[in-house]
Each structure stands twice: as C-alpha cells, then as structure tokens.
Amino acid sequence: GPPPTVRIVHSGHTCNVEEERYSERVYTIREGETLELTCLVTGHPRPQIRWTKTAGSVSDRFQDSSVFNETLHIAKIQRHQGGRYYCKAENGLGSPAIKSIRVDVYYLDEPVVTVHQSIGEAKEQFYYERTVFLRCIANSNPPIRYSWYRGRDVLSQGSDKGVEIYEPFFTQGETKILKLKNLRPKDYANYSCIASVRNVCGIADRRVVFRLTNKTAPASIKLLVEDPIVVNPGQTVSLVCITTGGEPTPSLNWTLSSGSLPEKSLMKDGTLTLPAIASEDAGVYSCIASNNVGNPAKKSTTIIVRALKKGRFWITPDPYHNDDNIQIGREVKISCQVEATPPAALQFSWLKNGRALRSSERMVITQTAPDISPGTTNLDIIDLRFTDFGTYAGVASLRGGGIPEISIDVNISPTPVPPNLTVPRGKSPMAVREGETVELECLVSGKPKPIILWSRADKEAPMPDGSMQMESYDGVLRIVNVSREMSGSYRCQTSQYNGFNVKPREAVIELIVHYPPAVEPVWQEVRQGLGRPVAMNCRVLRAHPSRVLRYEWRLGSRLLHAGTFDSRDDTDYTIRSLVREGYGEYTCDIINEVGPGRCTFLVTGKAYPPEFYYDTYNPLWQNRPRVYGYKLQWTQMNPNAVDRIMAYRLGIRQTGQQRWWEQDIPVEGNIQKGELITHNLTELIRPEVYVVRLTPITRFGEGDSSTRVVTYSVPINPYLREFHCSFEEDPVCMFTQDKNDDFDWTRHSAATRDTKYTPNTGPSGDRSSSKQGFYMYIETSRPRKEGDTARLLSPTFNVAPKNPHSITSPPAYCFSFYYHMYGKHIGTLNAFVKQKGQSTSDAGPVWSLSGNQGDRWRQAKISIHPTASFQVMFEGIRGPGIEGDIAIDDVTLEEGECPDPPSNHGKIAFKKKIWIIFRSILNRVDYIQITNISFCNVSQF
C-alpha cells in the first residue's frame, strides 16, 4: 500500500489561521475556547497517529490516538498550552509523515493601576509640591495598546499642561505612565485605563478605574503576635495581621520565606492558622498588605518549632587507644552532644548507675554556651577511683517539656571491651518466602556499646525503607513483606560517630528470598485453522530455588501432559492436527517448592480483522437528492492464518441510534494478501453519518471486527477517483472564491431568486430543471463593469494511481461540467487546470467559450493529464451589459479519458430532426422511457 501522507485541519474555535508561511501554519485561538486539530491521513494500512507537543511538560503529552481519534481536542485551552503541535503518522511503509502547526493563544487579563506619589520639600511653610504617577499594566498576547481617561475626557500628551504621558524604555509592551504634576483640585477624579488588543479574536477591551482623592494613601499594618513564636510540634498557631491605614482598603496576604505556605494552613481575613505544626513548618512568615498605592506594607515574625535530635558521645582519653588507657588516678572526660531547637532551651543532667549526679570538686559538670550549636555537656572525673567505674547517662531535654528527652549510656570500666559484632548461629543465610516478614540479627557487644547501622553490602541500593542506612539500637533489622528484589547481603556495622579511634566493626548477613518460577509467555494468542498443527512452548526465566520440580499442561481443567525437568529450562506441547474441540485456553504450570508460574495459550480459529482502505473518495455522489452511496473497500489482515473466510458480516448503524442493520457478503475462493475487496453501500440518507462494522466469518465463527465511520462530506485532499459537485450543499464541495479577482460567483436556486432579477439572462432552474436545485452563477448587474472577472477554485486533488499498487504516468481524468450562457451581453467562460506550483497566469484555459449560447444547459467534456496535484478553476468574464449572467452546474471529474463522441460526419442533420421530435414529445409528456437511443454529445445539437 502507499506510505502515509498527513495534513492538519482545524475544526475548533479559531479566530485566524495563517496559511503555510515557510510551510508552517499558525493557528490563533482565544484562551478558554476549544482547540480541535484533526490530522488527515492517507496510506494503507491505516497509519497510526500520534500527537506530540514540543517543550511541553509531561502533563501536555498526548496518548496514542486510535483510528478515529485523529482529532486532538483541548477544551478550555490555557495560555501555557500554546506552542508547536506535531502530528505523526506511520504505517511501517516508507518513513513516517509529520506535519506541525503552531498554536498561538490570545488573552487579555484585567489591567491593574498602581499609584506612586512623591511629596517635595516644603519650599514655604504652606506649599508642598505633590506629584502622582499612575501606571497601568496587564498581561496579554498580543501586546496591549493603552489609553487613559480622566472622567470622560481622553488624556493625551499635550492635552493638559498638568499631565505628562510617557513610556518608560525598560518595560516590554506599551506601558503608559500618567504623571500628574503639582496636583490641582481638578486632578482629584476617576482615572480609567483602557487596555486593548484591538479586538483580535473578539477579545473586548478591558477597563479599570482608579479614584484619586486627597485621602489616597499607601497601606500600613500591624501584627498582633510576638516575635519569635516558639511552639511544640502538634500545636496550633494563629498569626493575626490587621490593617492600620491605606486608601483604597488594602488586601492582606501571608507568605513563607522558604517557599509556599504549608498545605494544611488556613487563611481568613488576615489571620493565618497553622494546625498541628511540624518542624518543617518553621520559618519566617510575612503579612503583606497591598492597595496598589506606593509599595506594599510587609511585617514578619519567625516561628520556631522545638526539637531534639542526633545524640552522640565520646570519651577522653580514648579507652581503646593502647598507650593511653583509663587508669585509676587519671582524669577521664565524658562528652555528650545533641542538636536542639531553640538552642537556648537545652538542658542536660547526668546520672550514675541510675542516680542523679551533682557537680562537685571531683566530678565537674559543664555545658557549652547555648549559642554554640549543637549543644554539648561534659562530665570531668578529676581523679578516677575504683568506685567511679559504672554506667553514666547524659540526659538532654528542653525546658518547658513536651519533647521526648534523649538519654545516652556510657560505660566506664577498668577493662574497656572493644565493640564486637557477631551473627547468631543459624541466622545467616536467612531463607524466606516472598511476602513474609524476616528479622536480620547482629549481636553487638562491647563497653561502651555502640549504635548499629545497617546497609546493603552487595550493591549500592536503598534499604527497604528507602534510605541508604537504617539505625538500630538493639542490633535487629526487621523487614516486612519481603520481595525478590531484597535478596542479597546486608551489612551491619558500628556507627562511626561515637568518637572511638576504633575501625568500625562489621558483619554480613545473607538473605535469600524464595519465589515461584517466572515464565514466558505469560499469555499468547495462537490463531490456527482446523486440521493444521499447533506448537506451544513454555520457558523458565528465573526461579528460586532454581531447581524446578515439574510441569503440567492442561486444556481448561483437563490434564494433558506432565513431567519433570532434566537439563532443559522449557517444555513443549504440540497438536498435530487441530480439531474443533481443540480450541480453548491451554495452560502450562511450572512448579518449584514455593509455587507455580503459569504460561497461558489461547488457541482460536478467529480470523484477523479486515483493514479498511481509507483513501476511497468519501461519498459516491448520486444524482438523487436524499441519498448517497459509498464504495467500501478493504484488505484482509493475514487471510491465510486460519480457515478460509466464507463471508463478511456487514453491520450499519446511523450514529445516535442503537440499532444495527446486518447482512452477509459471501466470499468466493481464497482471499489473497493485499487483495482489495469492494462492496457498494447504497441508500445512505444524507447528510447522516454511519458507523460501519465488518466481521470476517469462517467455519470457527465470527472473527475480529473492524469499524469505521462514513461521513457525507466532501473530503479534503481526496485521492481523486471520482468527484461530482452539483452545488446542493453549503459549503459548496470545498470550492473557494479566488482572492485576487474582481467579484465572486454566487450560489443560487431559481426558487430563492429575487423577483427583481434581470430578465432575458441566466437559467430558470438548475441543470436537472429543478426550481429547488442549486447552481453557481455570475451576477453581471451593477456595479459590475465590462471585463470584471470572477474565479471559483475547486479543492486540491491528489493524482491517484488507478490501482493502489501501480502508477501509470500521467493519469488521465475526464473533466466535465454543464454551462448556461444565455443573454445578449454574455462575456466569456474559461476553465483552467492549475497544477501545484503553477500560478494562474502560467496555465492557459483548457476550455473557453464566449457569447450567447441560448437558454439551455449544455455539457462540456475535456480530457486532462495532470502530473501533480491540481485544482480546476472557472473564470467568468463580464460582457458589455447586464444581460450576461453565466451559470455552471454538475462539475464532475472521473478517472480515465472522456469517451469519444460518435463521428459527427453526416449525422448532424439527422440528429437535429430527432432532437426536434424528441423535444416536442418531452413537452407533451411528463415522463417517457426511451430505450436504445444514445445521444453521446448532446451539446452539439
């Protein structure tokens, strides 16, 4: 099939689309409207479509669209959603097709007026020079044009000596600053700033009014709280801020210097409440009052949340240093350290063997100054005696309570025991099943006894709680709900921050997690026809224990085959010749001592879905007013995968209705891969839209369906096979008026025609003589003058191969239309074929006729041979007067040369006679069926 082509069209609320400038289009849309971009694709099989956006955040990504979801739909578009959108179509043939469009979102926010005043020095006791600046600013796209009013009067530079308007050079856009020099009584007034984006996208101007009075003043505020505020975690804190001045009345807001306010915070009338405060909520909170006069007022307070953390200790001299041991008669110093908030509230106490110690001449207790953080306490034993050996505890707490204290035990003995770590017997390796709970255990000994840190020993990976290290005071690491990723070795080691010059001791524990076999394929569909073989294979990827015990094959619940594995890691099951009972779900369980892993195979005779050929030109136009037909075309995916397709079940449903109409389309013989199958749908009511469902039928039953939508419309860029336009619908089959001509073609029907129309010119009905039917014509009455041209352009047609798999070059088309040129002032009708890249002036007309041709419709037929995509164009040129209306109807393009008219030689007189008789019969009879008479080129009569 052909590789994909793609084009983007819009159907949302646009206000402007600039056509392909440098091959990219710019689509302008107003904020809040609906963006709808549709990717029109061709190619067979139907390409997969994907919309993406450049420089978009993750939330702007678009999922893959399905066949009917070529439309990118963004309701209520926001400014950040502007940017470049790409549509990519690929069907595996050739390279993907990509088109982009730039979306420009237009908006205009409410303008804000800010006021600054400067009061000059007192020149005399009674005179102040007071100058006021008013500045207007708003966010917008495109840039704003500003204007100022005092009351109802426009203010412009030079209109009032006391007013200066200037634009500061450092701002973007056109900010306009109003400077009122030496305020006069008349300057106290209402000032309006109007921000305009010149009505683009229908965005109305926005106005803001500021009332300047002799009381206008900046905001001032007062905080009804102490500074700092010190609280325990869990308390509720209220910060109260009130305004003490400012005209107009200021608005109040709270901010936190370190970022956004805590999520749980509540704000009401200037009071900020923080329920259940936590350490991370500490910081500098500021109340800000603004009324757009002068600078905002700001007052701040600091919240301190009390806390104690990170305890550690050390001993001097180091008890493990060989030469410098703890000896009777020596001085020994024990130090404890914690981090406290606020530091000044930290207090320490000491215990010996559980009893309180007081500072004495021989046992000196000291504490570092509170402003040194973290806080430290020392216990100096000046002259160590035998009775001083024992366990000392340094206890840290915060004054005022409410925070758990930290207690650190230190053992002083004549024979310090270096720390030692051992793993209890039978505790490594630890084997456990997935999902269970396990405790890894390290016994820690030593005087003093250190804190234990756990980490992964075999790889740089986080611990089960997500951190790189976990602390333990009793040497046990408990892991809940073990998973297979947690298999491996774990290291326990003495924490290094206890100050001893001892290499950290460590031990390693092996954790083995048992899990059932992981297998492939977990699920697979196998399609096969009756009487043919089916082979299935199930393989082990991983298992622990890896000694896999056995396998079991089943169809439903029936055991087919079982066995044990030898050296292989996979097992096969084969059906030599499939019978009807052999269809169903086959399972293979591969089992170790933990449990089974399962492969599932669905063996089915379902045929694959058909693939619609979308490049068929949409409706088959029929010259019947109420119905249309459609040529449905498709190929069959993998036609030989299962039994022969005997028929297709066709379902048709009008959109919006529940009921499906179904019929079977029989199929003779075998369908070949890539064979194009055609079925004509008739009697579709226009302009209704239909859903069409196609299901292949084999001996097995129904296969997979495909559905598509058939729309009554004129497609854009059809591959041209046939095109017929009788101007019955508006828009007129995508015909457009040329922008560079003098006047336009008009769509018209005799029934709607104005009674004041010029007599003796133009048709009295459309080509089928229907008063209700429509046609196109040029109105040559005033103000038209001789030589004025009107041009009508068809949509662009792609030159299509007759058979999708071969291109004959160049293809031929028969271009035909009916024309009506009646009146004594008829000018000229020209028909052109304009190929891509050609200007109108390059191509001469392929058909031309001038002057009065009588009051009847005649047909013109021209064979054309375009080599690139093309448009047909009609040019009507006004003649010397008003009786010169030219009309056209029933424009048709069909593949292939126009059929030759029969030779005219010697037949013209005979034809004329026949025609006269024929006309007189027609005048007398409403309807007559005439057989075996063929008039091939009636226009020659």
PDB file of N, CA, C and O in Angstrom, residues 106-162:
ATOM      1  N   TYR A 106      -4.397  33.635  22.503  1.00  0.00           N
ATOM      2  CA  TYR A 106      -4.562  35.065  22.767  1.00  0.00           C
ATOM      3  C   TYR A 106      -5.374  35.260  24.047  1.00  0.00           C
ATOM      4  O   TYR A 106      -6.345  34.543  24.304  1.00  0.00           O
ATOM      5  N   TYR A 107      -4.978  36.251  24.829  1.00  0.00           N
ATOM      6  CA  TYR A 107      -5.700  36.528  26.074  1.00  0.00           C
ATOM      7  C   TYR A 107      -5.420  37.967  26.483  1.00  0.00           C
ATOM      8  O   TYR A 107      -4.464  38.594  26.007  1.00  0.00           O
ATOM      9  N   LEU A 108      -6.258  38.470  27.365  1.00  0.00           N
ATOM     10  CA  LEU A 108      -6.059  39.815  27.925  1.00  0.00           C
ATOM     11  C   LEU A 108      -6.560  39.744  29.363  1.00  0.00           C
ATOM     12  O   LEU A 108      -7.740  39.516  29.591  1.00  0.00           O
ATOM     13  N   ASP A 109      -5.642  39.905  30.317  1.00  0.00           N
ATOM     14  CA  ASP A 109      -6.039  39.873  31.727  1.00  0.00           C
ATOM     15  C   ASP A 109      -6.532  41.246  32.168  1.00  0.00           C
ATOM     16  O   ASP A 109      -6.325  42.248  31.472  1.00  0.00           O
ATOM     17  N   GLU A 110      -7.175  41.265  33.360  1.00  0.00           N
ATOM     18  CA  GLU A 110      -7.642  42.548  33.904  1.00  0.00           C
ATOM     19  C   GLU A 110      -6.443  43.476  34.116  1.00  0.00           C
ATOM     20  O   GLU A 110      -5.458  43.074  34.731  1.00  0.00           O
ATOM     21  N   PRO A 111      -6.499  44.723  33.653  1.00  0.00           N
ATOM     22  CA  PRO A 111      -5.391  45.643  33.925  1.00  0.00           C
ATOM     23  C   PRO A 111      -5.384  46.080  35.392  1.00  0.00           C
ATOM     24  O   PRO A 111      -6.405  46.029  36.074  1.00  0.00           O
ATOM     25  N   VAL A 112      -4.210  46.462  35.871  1.00  0.00           N
ATOM     26  CA  VAL A 112      -4.051  46.927  37.256  1.00  0.00           C
ATOM     27  C   VAL A 112      -3.395  48.306  37.205  1.00  0.00           C
ATOM     28  O   VAL A 112      -2.433  48.511  36.459  1.00  0.00           O
ATOM     29  N   VAL A 113      -3.952  49.233  37.995  1.00  0.00           N
ATOM     30  CA  VAL A 113      -3.333  50.564  38.082  1.00  0.00           C
ATOM     31  C   VAL A 113      -2.560  50.645  39.386  1.00  0.00           C
ATOM     32  O   VAL A 113      -3.092  50.329  40.451  1.00  0.00           O
ATOM     33  N   THR A 114      -1.273  51.002  39.315  1.00  0.00           N
ATOM     34  CA  THR A 114      -0.504  51.243  40.543  1.00  0.00           C
ATOM     35  C   THR A 114      -0.194  52.735  40.615  1.00  0.00           C
ATOM     36  O   THR A 114       0.010  53.387  39.581  1.00  0.00           O
ATOM     37  N   VAL A 115      -0.168  53.250  41.857  1.00  0.00           N
ATOM     38  CA  VAL A 115      -0.037  54.696  42.071  1.00  0.00           C
ATOM     39  C   VAL A 115       1.178  54.960  42.959  1.00  0.00           C
ATOM     40  O   VAL A 115       1.355  54.290  43.972  1.00  0.00           O
ATOM     41  N   HIS A 116       2.003  55.902  42.548  1.00  0.00           N
ATOM     42  CA  HIS A 116       3.127  56.320  43.401  1.00  0.00           C
ATOM     43  C   HIS A 116       3.060  57.826  43.545  1.00  0.00           C
ATOM     44  O   HIS A 116       2.792  58.528  42.576  1.00  0.00           O
ATOM     45  N   GLN A 117       3.295  58.307  44.759  1.00  0.00           N
ATOM     46  CA  GLN A 117       3.290  59.766  44.912  1.00  0.00           C
ATOM     47  C   GLN A 117       4.592  60.219  45.547  1.00  0.00           C
ATOM     48  O   GLN A 117       5.164  59.527  46.377  1.00  0.00           O
ATOM     49  N   SER A 118       5.050  61.395  45.119  1.00  0.00           N
ATOM     50  CA  SER A 118       6.236  61.951  45.765  1.00  0.00           C
ATOM     51  C   SER A 118       5.838  63.328  46.263  1.00  0.00           C
ATOM     52  O   SER A 118       5.213  64.096  45.537  1.00  0.00           O
ATOM     53  N   ILE A 119       6.185  63.592  47.538  1.00  0.00           N
ATOM     54  CA  ILE A 119       5.861  64.915  48.108  1.00  0.00           C
ATOM     55  C   ILE A 119       7.182  65.645  48.238  1.00  0.00           C
ATOM     56  O   ILE A 119       8.099  65.175  48.902  1.00  0.00           O
ATOM     57  N   GLY A 120       7.261  66.799  47.548  1.00  0.00           N
ATOM     58  CA  GLY A 120       8.542  67.530  47.525  1.00  0.00           C
ATOM     59  C   GLY A 120       8.829  68.191  48.876  1.00  0.00           C
ATOM     60  O   GLY A 120       8.027  68.160  49.799  1.00  0.00           O
ATOM     61  N   GLU A 121      10.009  68.806  48.973  1.00  0.00           N
ATOM     62  CA  GLU A 121      10.392  69.531  50.203  1.00  0.00           C
ATOM     63  C   GLU A 121       9.437  70.704  50.409  1.00  0.00           C
ATOM     64  O   GLU A 121       8.868  71.230  49.463  1.00  0.00           O
ATOM     65  N   ALA A 122       9.299  71.134  51.686  1.00  0.00           N
ATOM     66  CA  ALA A 122       8.466  72.319  51.946  1.00  0.00           C
ATOM     67  C   ALA A 122       9.267  73.533  51.502  1.00  0.00           C
ATOM     68  O   ALA A 122      10.267  73.882  52.121  1.00  0.00           O
ATOM     69  N   LYS A 123       8.823  74.170  50.414  1.00  0.00           N
ATOM     70  CA  LYS A 123       9.537  75.368  49.964  1.00  0.00           C
ATOM     71  C   LYS A 123       9.189  76.506  50.914  1.00  0.00           C
ATOM     72  O   LYS A 123      10.023  77.262  51.366  1.00  0.00           O
ATOM     73  N   GLU A 124       7.907  76.625  51.225  1.00  0.00           N
ATOM     74  CA  GLU A 124       7.430  77.555  52.240  1.00  0.00           C
ATOM     75  C   GLU A 124       6.657  76.702  53.219  1.00  0.00           C
ATOM     76  O   GLU A 124       6.366  75.543  52.951  1.00  0.00           O
ATOM     77  N   GLN A 125       6.278  77.298  54.313  1.00  0.00           N
ATOM     78  CA  GLN A 125       5.525  76.533  55.305  1.00  0.00           C
ATOM     79  C   GLN A 125       4.250  75.960  54.718  1.00  0.00           C
ATOM     80  O   GLN A 125       3.841  74.889  55.065  1.00  0.00           O
ATOM     81  N   PHE A 126       3.624  76.702  53.798  1.00  0.00           N
ATOM     82  CA  PHE A 126       2.276  76.313  53.383  1.00  0.00           C
ATOM     83  C   PHE A 126       2.230  75.588  52.039  1.00  0.00           C
ATOM     84  O   PHE A 126       1.181  75.220  51.574  1.00  0.00           O
ATOM     85  N   TYR A 127       3.383  75.378  51.348  1.00  0.00           N
ATOM     86  CA  TYR A 127       3.287  74.870  49.981  1.00  0.00           C
ATOM     87  C   TYR A 127       4.044  73.557  49.840  1.00  0.00           C
ATOM     88  O   TYR A 127       5.214  73.471  50.156  1.00  0.00           O
ATOM     89  N   TYR A 128       3.355  72.530  49.396  1.00  0.00           N
ATOM     90  CA  TYR A 128       4.003  71.252  49.078  1.00  0.00           C
ATOM     91  C   TYR A 128       3.805  70.982  47.607  1.00  0.00           C
ATOM     92  O   TYR A 128       2.700  71.143  47.097  1.00  0.00           O
ATOM     93  N   GLU A 129       4.851  70.534  46.950  1.00  0.00           N
ATOM     94  CA  GLU A 129       4.659  70.099  45.566  1.00  0.00           C
ATOM     95  C   GLU A 129       4.369  68.608  45.621  1.00  0.00           C
ATOM     96  O   GLU A 129       5.193  67.830  46.064  1.00  0.00           O
ATOM     97  N   ARG A 130       3.177  68.225  45.194  1.00  0.00           N
ATOM     98  CA  ARG A 130       2.807  66.815  45.274  1.00  0.00           C
ATOM     99  C   ARG A 130       2.623  66.297  43.849  1.00  0.00           C
ATOM    100  O   ARG A 130       1.788  66.783  43.114  1.00  0.00           O
ATOM    101  N   THR A 131       3.422  65.278  43.474  1.00  0.00           N
ATOM    102  CA  THR A 131       3.336  64.699  42.130  1.00  0.00           C
ATOM    103  C   THR A 131       2.867  63.265  42.252  1.00  0.00           C
ATOM    104  O   THR A 131       3.330  62.534  43.129  1.00  0.00           O
ATOM    105  N   VAL A 132       1.948  62.853  41.374  1.00  0.00           N
ATOM    106  CA  VAL A 132       1.420  61.487  41.423  1.00  0.00           C
ATOM    107  C   VAL A 132       1.673  60.813  40.079  1.00  0.00           C
ATOM    108  O   VAL A 132       1.477  61.416  39.026  1.00  0.00           O
ATOM    109  N   PHE A 133       2.142  59.563  40.159  1.00  0.00           N
ATOM    110  CA  PHE A 133       2.342  58.746  38.950  1.00  0.00           C
ATOM    111  C   PHE A 133       1.308  57.625  38.954  1.00  0.00           C
ATOM    112  O   PHE A 133       1.171  56.916  39.948  1.00  0.00           O
ATOM    113  N   LEU A 134       0.588  57.446  37.827  1.00  0.00           N
ATOM    114  CA  LEU A 134      -0.323  56.303  37.685  1.00  0.00           C
ATOM    115  C   LEU A 134       0.219  55.416  36.571  1.00  0.00           C
ATOM    116  O   LEU A 134       0.478  55.907  35.466  1.00  0.00           O
ATOM    117  N   ARG A 135       0.377  54.158  36.895  1.00  0.00           N
ATOM    118  CA  ARG A 135       0.912  53.238  35.893  1.00  0.00           C
ATOM    119  C   ARG A 135      -0.104  52.125  35.661  1.00  0.00           C
ATOM    120  O   ARG A 135      -0.669  51.591  36.603  1.00  0.00           O
ATOM    121  N   CYS A 136      -0.332  51.777  34.379  1.00  0.00           N
ATOM    122  CA  CYS A 136      -1.320  50.750  34.042  1.00  0.00           C
ATOM    123  C   CYS A 136      -0.586  49.579  33.403  1.00  0.00           C
ATOM    124  O   CYS A 136       0.275  49.779  32.550  1.00  0.00           O
ATOM    125  N   ILE A 137      -0.915  48.369  33.834  1.00  0.00           N
ATOM    126  CA  ILE A 137      -0.212  47.204  33.278  1.00  0.00           C
ATOM    127  C   ILE A 137      -1.154  46.003  33.264  1.00  0.00           C
ATOM    128  O   ILE A 137      -1.987  45.853  34.159  1.00  0.00           O
ATOM    129  N   ALA A 138      -1.034  45.143  32.231  1.00  0.00           N
ATOM    130  CA  ALA A 138      -1.838  43.913  32.159  1.00  0.00           C
ATOM    131  C   ALA A 138      -1.062  42.881  31.366  1.00  0.00           C
ATOM    132  O   ALA A 138      -0.231  43.230  30.530  1.00  0.00           O
ATOM    133  N   ASN A 139      -1.335  41.613  31.639  1.00  0.00           N
ATOM    134  CA  ASN A 139      -0.731  40.533  30.845  1.00  0.00           C
ATOM    135  C   ASN A 139      -1.586  40.289  29.621  1.00  0.00           C
ATOM    136  O   ASN A 139      -2.809  40.246  29.730  1.00  0.00           O
ATOM    137  N   SER A 140      -0.923  40.082  28.484  1.00  0.00           N
ATOM    138  CA  SER A 140      -1.710  39.847  27.270  1.00  0.00           C
ATOM    139  C   SER A 140      -0.867  39.175  26.212  1.00  0.00           C
ATOM    140  O   SER A 140       0.359  39.154  26.282  1.00  0.00           O
ATOM    141  N   ASN A 141      -1.539  38.641  25.215  1.00  0.00           N
ATOM    142  CA  ASN A 141      -0.914  38.222  23.966  1.00  0.00           C
ATOM    143  C   ASN A 141      -1.990  38.483  22.913  1.00  0.00           C
ATOM    144  O   ASN A 141      -3.085  37.948  23.032  1.00  0.00           O
ATOM    145  N   PRO A 142      -1.777  39.295  21.906  1.00  0.00           N
ATOM    146  CA  PRO A 142      -0.575  40.082  21.572  1.00  0.00           C
ATOM    147  C   PRO A 142      -0.413  41.299  22.488  1.00  0.00           C
ATOM    148  O   PRO A 142      -1.227  41.477  23.386  1.00  0.00           O
ATOM    149  N   PRO A 143       0.631  42.150  22.257  1.00  0.00           N
ATOM    150  CA  PRO A 143       0.858  43.305  23.137  1.00  0.00           C
ATOM    151  C   PRO A 143      -0.337  44.270  23.165  1.00  0.00           C
ATOM    152  O   PRO A 143      -1.122  44.336  22.220  1.00  0.00           O
ATOM    153  N   ILE A 144      -0.417  45.012  24.260  1.00  0.00           N
ATOM    154  CA  ILE A 144      -1.560  45.897  24.525  1.00  0.00           C
ATOM    155  C   ILE A 144      -1.289  47.314  24.028  1.00  0.00           C
ATOM    156  O   ILE A 144      -0.157  47.780  24.053  1.00  0.00           O
ATOM    157  N   ARG A 145      -2.368  47.969  23.641  1.00  0.00           N
ATOM    158  CA  ARG A 145      -2.322  49.427  23.437  1.00  0.00           C
ATOM    159  C   ARG A 145      -3.153  50.021  24.581  1.00  0.00           C
ATOM    160  O   ARG A 145      -4.276  49.613  24.812  1.00  0.00           O
ATOM    161  N   TYR A 146      -2.569  50.980  25.317  1.00  0.00           N
ATOM    162  CA  TYR A 146      -3.252  51.563  26.483  1.00  0.00           C
ATOM    163  C   TYR A 146      -3.762  52.966  26.153  1.00  0.00           C
ATOM    164  O   TYR A 146      -3.137  53.694  25.383  1.00  0.00           O
ATOM    165  N   SER A 147      -4.888  53.343  26.786  1.00  0.00           N
ATOM    166  CA  SER A 147      -5.304  54.755  26.719  1.00  0.00           C
ATOM    167  C   SER A 147      -5.864  55.166  28.082  1.00  0.00           C
ATOM    168  O   SER A 147      -6.385  54.327  28.818  1.00  0.00           O
ATOM    169  N   TRP A 148      -5.731  56.452  28.388  1.00  0.00           N
ATOM    170  CA  TRP A 148      -6.152  56.978  29.700  1.00  0.00           C
ATOM    171  C   TRP A 148      -7.310  57.966  29.551  1.00  0.00           C
ATOM    172  O   TRP A 148      -7.361  58.728  28.586  1.00  0.00           O
ATOM    173  N   TYR A 149      -8.211  57.950  30.543  1.00  0.00           N
ATOM    174  CA  TYR A 149      -9.294  58.938  30.596  1.00  0.00           C
ATOM    175  C   TYR A 149      -9.310  59.538  31.991  1.00  0.00           C
ATOM    176  O   TYR A 149      -9.060  58.846  32.971  1.00  0.00           O
ATOM    177  N   ARG A 150      -9.653  60.867  32.061  1.00  0.00           N
ATOM    178  CA  ARG A 150      -9.988  61.467  33.362  1.00  0.00           C
ATOM    179  C   ARG A 150     -11.481  61.730  33.275  1.00  0.00           C
ATOM    180  O   ARG A 150     -11.921  62.510  32.431  1.00  0.00           O
ATOM    181  N   GLY A 151     -12.273  61.032  34.094  1.00  0.00           N
ATOM    182  CA  GLY A 151     -13.723  61.107  33.919  1.00  0.00           C
ATOM    183  C   GLY A 151     -14.045  60.578  32.531  1.00  0.00           C
ATOM    184  O   GLY A 151     -13.731  59.454  32.206  1.00  0.00           O
ATOM    185  N   ARG A 152     -14.630  61.478  31.698  1.00  0.00           N
ATOM    186  CA  ARG A 152     -14.945  61.045  30.326  1.00  0.00           C
ATOM    187  C   ARG A 152     -13.983  61.593  29.299  1.00  0.00           C
ATOM    188  O   ARG A 152     -14.153  61.347  28.103  1.00  0.00           O
ATOM    189  N   ASP A 153     -12.997  62.355  29.753  1.00  0.00           N
ATOM    190  CA  ASP A 153     -12.102  63.019  28.784  1.00  0.00           C
ATOM    191  C   ASP A 153     -10.879  62.161  28.507  1.00  0.00           C
ATOM    192  O   ASP A 153     -10.239  61.670  29.446  1.00  0.00           O
ATOM    193  N   VAL A 154     -10.560  62.023  27.223  1.00  0.00           N
ATOM    194  CA  VAL A 154      -9.336  61.309  26.852  1.00  0.00           C
ATOM    195  C   VAL A 154      -8.149  62.168  27.241  1.00  0.00           C
ATOM    196  O   VAL A 154      -8.132  63.372  26.995  1.00  0.00           O
ATOM    197  N   LEU A 155      -7.145  61.526  27.865  1.00  0.00           N
ATOM    198  CA  LEU A 155      -5.910  62.249  28.180  1.00  0.00           C
ATOM    199  C   LEU A 155      -4.874  61.866  27.137  1.00  0.00           C
ATOM    200  O   LEU A 155      -4.626  60.682  26.919  1.00  0.00           O
ATOM    201  N   SER A 156      -4.288  62.881  26.489  1.00  0.00           N
ATOM    202  CA  SER A 156      -3.203  62.554  25.561  1.00  0.00           C
ATOM    203  C   SER A 156      -2.087  63.553  25.790  1.00  0.00           C
ATOM    204  O   SER A 156      -2.296  64.618  26.396  1.00  0.00           O
ATOM    205  N   GLN A 157      -0.893  63.205  25.347  1.00  0.00           N
ATOM    206  CA  GLN A 157       0.270  64.059  25.567  1.00  0.00           C
ATOM    207  C   GLN A 157      -0.038  65.449  24.998  1.00  0.00           C
ATOM    208  O   GLN A 157      -0.431  65.574  23.842  1.00  0.00           O
ATOM    209  N   GLY A 158       0.096  66.463  25.844  1.00  0.00           N
ATOM    210  CA  GLY A 158      -0.117  67.829  25.370  1.00  0.00           C
ATOM    211  C   GLY A 158      -1.537  68.326  25.534  1.00  0.00           C
ATOM    212  O   GLY A 158      -1.805  69.508  25.310  1.00  0.00           O
ATOM    213  N   SER A 159      -2.487  67.444  25.953  1.00  0.00           N
ATOM    214  CA  SER A 159      -3.869  67.921  26.057  1.00  0.00           C
ATOM    215  C   SER A 159      -4.090  68.712  27.348  1.00  0.00           C
ATOM    216  O   SER A 159      -5.077  69.391  27.500  1.00  0.00           O
ATOM    217  N   ASP A 160      -3.166  68.564  28.323  1.00  0.00           N
ATOM    218  CA  ASP A 160      -3.336  69.253  29.608  1.00  0.00           C
ATOM    219  C   ASP A 160      -1.931  69.515  30.146  1.00  0.00           C
ATOM    220  O   ASP A 160      -1.131  68.592  30.278  1.00  0.00           O
ATOM    221  N   LYS A 161      -1.658  70.788  30.459  1.00  0.00           N
ATOM    222  CA  LYS A 161      -0.284  71.125  30.876  1.00  0.00           C
ATOM    223  C   LYS A 161       0.132  70.407  32.153  1.00  0.00           C
ATOM    224  O   LYS A 161       1.310  70.155  32.388  1.00  0.00           O
ATOM    225  N   GLY A 162      -0.862  70.071  32.999  1.00  0.00           N
ATOM    226  CA  GLY A 162      -0.507  69.415  34.266  1.00  0.00           C
ATOM    227  C   GLY A 162      -0.315  67.913  34.142  1.00  0.00           C
ATOM    228  O   GLY A 162      -0.089  67.242  35.142  1.00  0.00           O
TER     229      GLY A 162
END
